[in-house]
Short mmCIF file of C-alpha atoms in Angstrom, two decimals:
data_model
loop_
_atom_site.label_atom_id
_atom_site.label_comp_id
_atom_site.label_asym_id
_atom_site.label_seq_id
_atom_site.Cartn_x
_atom_site.Cartn_y
_atom_site.Cartn_z
CA MET Z 1 -24.32 -12.44 8.90
CA SER Z 2 -26.33 -10.17 11.28
CA SER Z 3 -27.11 -10.57 14.95
CA LYS Z 4 -29.94 -9.53 17.17
CA LEU Z 5 -28.45 -9.08 20.70
CA GLN Z 6 -30.26 -9.80 23.88
CA THR Z 7 -29.61 -7.60 26.88
CA LYS Z 8 -30.80 -10.34 29.27
CA ASP Z 9 -27.62 -12.31 28.55
CA VAL Z 10 -24.88 -10.00 29.45
CA VAL Z 11 -25.71 -6.89 31.48
CA SER Z 12 -22.45 -5.10 31.13
CA LEU Z 13 -22.24 -5.45 27.39
CA PHE Z 14 -22.11 -2.44 25.19
CA LEU Z 15 -24.75 -3.29 22.67
CA PRO Z 16 -24.43 -2.11 19.07
CA LYS Z 17 -27.53 -1.12 17.16
CA ARG Z 18 -26.53 -3.19 14.17
CA LEU Z 19 -24.02 -5.87 13.50
CA GLU Z 20 -23.53 -7.31 10.05
CA ALA Z 21 -20.87 -9.32 8.31
CA ALA Z 22 -20.40 -10.55 4.67
CA THR Z 23 -17.84 -12.31 2.56
CA ILE Z 24 -17.69 -13.64 -0.98
CA PRO Z 25 -14.82 -15.55 -2.64
CA GLY Z 26 -13.07 -14.20 -5.77
CA GLY Z 27 -12.32 -17.88 -6.90
CA GLU Z 28 -13.00 -21.43 -5.78
CA VAL Z 29 -11.55 -20.94 -2.40
CA ASN Z 30 -12.07 -17.92 -0.05
CA HIS Z 31 -8.87 -16.72 1.65
CA ASP Z 32 -10.65 -14.09 3.54
CA ALA Z 33 -11.91 -14.55 7.15
CA TYR Z 34 -13.61 -12.41 9.69
CA GLY Z 35 -14.58 -12.45 13.37
CA VAL Z 36 -16.56 -10.78 16.15
CA VAL Z 37 -15.94 -10.90 19.83
CA PRO Z 38 -18.66 -9.24 22.14
CA GLY Z 39 -17.82 -7.68 25.53
CA PRO Z 40 -17.64 -4.29 27.28
CA ALA Z 41 -15.69 -3.41 24.15
CA TRP Z 42 -16.64 -5.20 20.98
CA CYS Z 43 -13.79 -6.36 18.79
CA LEU Z 44 -14.52 -6.94 14.88
CA TRP Z 45 -11.97 -7.90 12.41
CA ALA Z 46 -11.21 -8.92 8.76
CA VAL Z 47 -8.38 -11.05 7.51
CA ASP Z 48 -7.07 -11.28 3.90
CA GLY Z 49 -4.82 -13.99 3.00
CA ALA Z 50 -2.26 -12.99 0.50
CA THR Z 51 -2.59 -15.01 -2.76
CA ALA Z 52 -0.14 -17.99 -2.80
CA LEU Z 53 2.57 -17.60 -5.62
CA ALA Z 54 3.06 -21.27 -5.98
CA PRO Z 55 0.36 -23.98 -6.51
CA ALA Z 56 1.58 -25.86 -3.39
CA GLY Z 57 0.95 -22.84 -1.22
CA GLU Z 58 -2.83 -22.89 -1.53
CA ASP Z 59 -3.66 -25.38 1.15
CA GLU Z 60 -1.13 -23.90 3.48
CA LEU Z 61 -2.48 -20.38 3.00
CA GLN Z 62 -6.02 -21.65 3.88
CA ALA Z 63 -4.72 -23.31 7.01
CA PHE Z 64 -2.78 -20.11 7.85
CA VAL Z 65 -5.74 -17.83 7.51
CA LYS Z 66 -7.74 -20.21 9.72
CA CYS Z 67 -5.10 -20.18 12.28
CA VAL Z 68 -4.65 -16.36 12.31
CA ASN Z 69 -8.44 -15.88 12.58
CA GLU Z 70 -8.65 -18.24 15.56
CA GLU Z 71 -5.66 -16.59 17.26
CA ILE Z 72 -7.05 -13.16 16.98
CA GLY Z 73 -10.20 -14.32 18.57
CA LYS Z 74 -8.19 -15.72 21.55
CA HIS Z 75 -6.06 -12.72 22.11
CA VAL Z 76 -7.92 -9.36 21.41
CA ALA Z 77 -10.98 -9.60 23.86
CA ASP Z 78 -9.39 -8.13 26.95
CA PRO Z 79 -9.70 -4.28 26.54
CA ARG Z 80 -6.88 -3.75 29.11
CA VAL Z 81 -4.52 -5.21 26.75
CA PRO Z 82 -3.55 -2.78 23.83
CA LEU Z 83 -4.27 -4.35 20.39
CA ARG Z 84 -0.65 -3.99 19.32
CA ARG Z 85 0.49 -6.19 22.19
CA ALA Z 86 -2.53 -8.49 21.68
CA MET Z 87 -1.69 -8.96 18.00
CA ALA Z 88 2.02 -9.63 18.72
CA ALA Z 89 0.97 -12.42 21.03
CA ALA Z 90 -1.28 -13.79 18.40
CA ALA Z 91 1.60 -13.60 15.98
CA GLY Z 92 3.82 -15.53 18.20
CA ALA Z 93 1.21 -18.28 18.54
CA VAL Z 94 0.91 -18.48 14.78
CA LEU Z 95 4.70 -18.43 14.16
CA ALA Z 96 4.93 -21.48 16.43
CA ASP Z 97 2.68 -23.43 14.04
CA PHE Z 98 4.20 -22.19 10.69
CA SER Z 99 7.83 -21.51 11.30
CA GLY Z 100 9.33 -24.96 10.68
CA PHE Z 101 9.08 -25.23 6.88
CA PRO Z 102 12.10 -24.26 4.88
CA ARG Z 103 11.08 -21.92 1.95
CA GLN Z 104 12.03 -18.94 -0.19
CA PRO Z 105 11.06 -15.66 1.31
CA TRP Z 106 8.26 -15.17 -1.04
CA GLU Z 107 6.69 -18.56 -0.08
CA ARG Z 108 5.89 -17.78 3.43
CA PRO Z 109 2.12 -17.20 3.97
CA SER Z 110 0.93 -13.96 5.07
CA CYS Z 111 -2.24 -11.81 5.37
CA SER Z 112 -3.61 -8.29 5.88
CA VAL Z 113 -5.50 -7.81 9.08
CA ALA Z 114 -7.92 -4.90 9.96
CA LEU Z 115 -9.05 -4.96 13.62
CA ALA Z 116 -11.25 -2.56 15.68
CA ARG Z 117 -12.21 -2.37 19.34
CA LEU Z 118 -15.13 -0.32 20.35
CA ASP Z 119 -16.70 0.49 23.59
CA GLY Z 120 -19.37 2.97 22.26
CA LYS Z 121 -17.20 6.07 23.11
CA HIS Z 122 -13.70 5.03 22.03
CA LEU Z 123 -12.37 3.11 18.95
CA GLU Z 124 -9.06 1.37 19.10
CA TYR Z 125 -7.68 0.23 15.77
CA PHE Z 126 -4.89 -1.98 14.47
CA VAL Z 127 -4.19 -2.43 10.72
CA LEU Z 128 -1.42 -4.40 9.17
CA GLY Z 129 -1.34 -4.69 5.36
CA ASP Z 130 -3.87 -3.32 2.84
CA ALA Z 131 -7.06 -3.97 4.88
CA ALA Z 132 -8.80 -1.16 6.51
CA VAL Z 133 -10.74 0.16 9.41
CA VAL Z 134 -13.27 2.86 8.52
CA ALA Z 135 -15.09 4.83 11.27
CA ASP Z 136 -17.13 7.97 12.02
CA THR Z 137 -15.11 10.34 14.22
CA PRO Z 138 -15.70 13.86 15.51
CA ASP Z 139 -13.62 15.03 12.53
CA GLY Z 140 -15.77 13.07 9.91
CA VAL Z 141 -15.04 9.59 8.35
CA ARG Z 142 -11.64 8.44 8.74
CA VAL Z 143 -9.85 5.46 7.09
CA PHE Z 144 -7.07 3.76 8.78
CA SER Z 145 -5.00 1.37 6.52
CA GLY Z 146 -1.52 0.22 6.15
CA LYS Z 147 -1.65 -0.05 2.30
CA GLU Z 148 1.12 2.35 1.32
CA GLY Z 149 4.10 -0.10 1.04
CA ILE Z 150 1.91 -2.75 -0.75
CA ALA Z 151 0.16 -0.21 -2.97
CA ARG Z 152 3.52 1.20 -4.17
CA LEU Z 153 4.72 -2.33 -5.23
CA ASP Z 154 1.25 -3.33 -6.50
CA ARG Z 155 1.17 -0.32 -8.88
CA ILE Z 156 4.44 -1.39 -10.39
CA ALA Z 157 3.17 -5.00 -11.03
CA VAL Z 158 -0.28 -3.71 -12.28
CA GLN Z 159 1.45 -1.25 -14.65
CA GLU Z 160 3.55 -4.18 -15.94
CA LYS Z 161 0.52 -6.47 -16.40
CA THR Z 162 -1.43 -3.80 -18.27
CA ARG Z 163 1.40 -2.90 -20.63
CA LEU Z 164 1.64 -6.67 -21.52
CA GLN Z 165 -2.22 -6.60 -22.37
CA LEU Z 166 -2.03 -3.50 -24.38
CA GLU Z 167 1.29 -4.03 -26.14
CA LYS Z 168 1.41 -7.88 -26.41
CA GLY Z 169 -2.28 -8.56 -26.86
CA MET Z 170 -2.46 -10.89 -23.74
CA SER Z 171 -5.47 -11.59 -21.92
CA SER Z 172 -5.82 -10.43 -18.17
CA ARG Z 173 -5.08 -14.07 -17.15
CA GLU Z 174 -2.06 -14.45 -19.36
CA ALA Z 175 -0.50 -11.24 -18.27
CA ARG Z 176 -1.15 -11.96 -14.57
CA ALA Z 177 0.79 -15.26 -15.13
CA ALA Z 178 3.53 -13.41 -16.98
CA ILE Z 179 4.26 -11.06 -14.06
CA GLN Z 180 4.74 -13.94 -11.52
CA PRO Z 181 8.52 -13.08 -11.16
CA THR Z 182 7.79 -9.56 -10.31
CA LEU Z 183 5.20 -10.63 -7.86
CA ARG Z 184 7.58 -13.11 -6.04
CA LYS Z 185 10.29 -10.34 -6.00
CA HIS Z 186 7.96 -8.00 -4.22
CA ARG Z 187 6.61 -10.67 -1.92
CA ALA Z 188 10.19 -11.35 -0.78
CA MET Z 189 10.31 -7.82 0.47
CA MET Z 190 7.58 -8.49 3.02
CA ASN Z 191 8.32 -7.20 6.60
CA THR Z 192 11.36 -5.04 5.44
CA PRO Z 193 11.74 -1.37 5.50
CA GLU Z 194 12.22 -1.24 1.73
CA GLY Z 195 9.10 -3.23 1.10
CA TYR Z 196 5.96 -3.52 3.15
CA TRP Z 197 4.54 -4.63 6.46
CA ILE Z 198 2.22 -7.35 6.90
CA PHE Z 199 1.05 -10.16 9.28
CA ASN Z 200 3.09 -13.31 8.72
CA GLY Z 201 3.52 -14.70 12.29
CA ASP Z 202 6.51 -12.32 12.98
CA PRO Z 203 5.67 -10.51 16.28
CA GLU Z 204 8.04 -7.58 15.36
CA ALA Z 205 5.82 -6.75 12.16
CA CYS Z 206 3.22 -5.62 14.63
CA LEU Z 207 5.58 -2.77 15.73
CA HIS Z 208 4.92 -1.29 12.25
CA ALA Z 209 1.00 -1.63 12.29
CA VAL Z 210 -1.17 1.53 11.92
CA CYS Z 211 -2.53 1.66 15.37
CA GLY Z 212 -4.14 4.26 17.58
CA SER Z 213 -7.30 5.28 19.16
CA VAL Z 214 -9.94 7.90 18.49
CA ASP Z 215 -13.17 9.15 20.04
CA VAL Z 216 -16.34 8.23 18.19
CA PRO Z 217 -19.69 10.15 18.09
CA PRO Z 218 -22.94 8.56 19.23
CA GLY Z 219 -24.68 6.80 16.47
CA GLY Z 220 -21.46 6.26 14.44
CA ARG Z 221 -20.38 3.41 12.33
CA VAL Z 222 -17.34 1.26 12.06
CA VAL Z 223 -16.20 -0.99 9.14
CA ALA Z 224 -13.31 -3.58 9.00
CA ALA Z 225 -12.76 -4.55 5.54
CA THR Z 226 -10.31 -6.48 3.08
CA ASP Z 227 -9.09 -4.87 -0.07
CA GLY Z 228 -11.51 -6.77 -2.12
CA PHE Z 229 -14.32 -4.85 -0.55
CA ILE Z 230 -12.35 -1.71 -0.39
CA ARG Z 231 -12.35 -1.92 -4.29
CA LEU Z 232 -15.83 -0.36 -4.13
CA VAL Z 233 -14.10 2.99 -3.34
CA ASP Z 234 -10.48 3.07 -4.27
CA THR Z 235 -10.36 0.83 -7.60
CA LEU Z 236 -13.71 0.58 -9.13
CA ALA Z 237 -15.04 3.87 -7.90
CA VAL Z 238 -18.62 2.56 -7.41
CA PHE Z 239 -18.76 5.12 -4.48
CA PRO Z 240 -16.89 8.38 -4.76
CA ASP Z 241 -15.73 8.04 -1.15
CA TRP Z 242 -16.39 6.14 2.14
CA GLY Z 243 -18.84 8.71 3.51
CA ASP Z 244 -21.01 7.92 0.48
CA LEU Z 245 -20.60 4.09 0.89
CA LEU Z 246 -21.57 4.38 4.68
CA SER Z 247 -24.70 6.55 3.72
CA VAL Z 248 -25.88 3.69 1.41
CA LEU Z 249 -25.00 1.17 3.88
CA LYS Z 250 -27.42 2.78 6.40
CA ARG Z 251 -30.32 1.70 4.19
CA SER Z 252 -28.76 -1.36 2.57
CA SER Z 253 -26.92 -4.52 3.55
CA LEU Z 254 -23.42 -5.67 2.92
CA GLN Z 255 -24.77 -8.35 0.58
CA ASP Z 256 -26.23 -5.42 -1.56
CA LEU Z 257 -22.83 -3.76 -1.62
CA LEU Z 258 -21.24 -7.04 -2.74
CA ARG Z 259 -23.69 -7.40 -5.53
CA LEU Z 260 -22.77 -3.78 -6.66
CA LEU Z 261 -19.12 -4.90 -6.45
CA ARG Z 262 -19.47 -7.96 -8.61
CA GLU Z 263 -21.54 -5.88 -11.18
CA ALA Z 264 -18.80 -3.35 -11.46
CA GLU Z 265 -16.18 -6.08 -11.96
CA ASP Z 266 -18.21 -7.89 -14.50
CA ARG Z 267 -18.26 -4.73 -16.59
CA ASP Z 268 -14.44 -4.69 -16.79
CA PRO Z 269 -13.59 -8.43 -17.32
CA GLU Z 270 -10.11 -7.73 -18.76
CA CYS Z 271 -9.19 -5.16 -15.94
CA LEU Z 272 -8.34 -2.48 -18.37
CA ALA Z 273 -10.88 0.21 -17.37
CA HIS Z 274 -9.91 -0.47 -13.66
CA PRO Z 275 -6.41 -1.99 -13.75
CA ARG Z 276 -6.02 -4.71 -11.24
CA PHE Z 277 -4.52 -8.28 -10.96
CA TRP Z 278 -7.83 -10.20 -11.26
CA ILE Z 279 -11.26 -9.67 -12.32
CA TYR Z 280 -12.61 -10.81 -8.86
CA ASP Z 281 -10.99 -10.80 -5.45
CA ASP Z 282 -12.16 -12.25 -2.21
CA ALA Z 283 -14.11 -9.43 -0.42
CA THR Z 284 -15.13 -9.29 3.17
CA ALA Z 285 -16.55 -6.59 5.61
CA VAL Z 286 -17.73 -6.38 9.19
CA TYR Z 287 -20.03 -3.54 9.93
CA LEU Z 288 -21.12 -2.10 13.23
CA GLU Z 289 -23.43 0.74 14.01
CA PHE Z 290 -23.45 1.96 17.67
#
């Protein structure tokens, strides 16, 4: 998605030079979402629903991601309200819709959120989970992500999966199914100090989000992306770093990058050269030049 913006509609708007978004599913259903809210400060975000660990959870996850995406749009537009507070309010609204179901801890739907608010001079960011906001700053390209806890647990699970492939001769799909107990154990640790922090409708989790604000230079760039898109840099190494990716994006589209992503994934169908859970993942990014 790209947009041409007309100054005659809203005089007070900060108008970006380029706005683009793209998403691609990793399977039959895309559990990513994204949004943009224009204003004196533009908000852009990407949402990544955590893969359901029981078949019955797929429909609920889809409804959960849709609800989260809508509530973000309702709560983040006012630049006077800090993003942490706005997202805590959004979480409370989501919790009201999804708290009434008895379940095991690992069954609760959850998602990563990467959110940026930009007025052309300053960037405010909020990240919960392993999504990321990437931006030009006076100190160079910076990456804001809350992936530390998730990445630690994922490394353990991916190592177990890879070991089963190499030692037991399992396919990637078979090994992924075999590590389900480990994944459920890790998922039950969501929003705990020994586990990881993620958006699941608990307002208190927002206290542990990666939040802050930075100055941004004229002509800078901001990306909000899910981990499926982030693979281009940190898993598949299609680009050596985010600076290189952003340089290519200056003269390319997000769809071009998604094609590069799928080509790289196709070259490693058993996920051994670049260990990961699935050959494909939902991948989403929102890109703004200012």
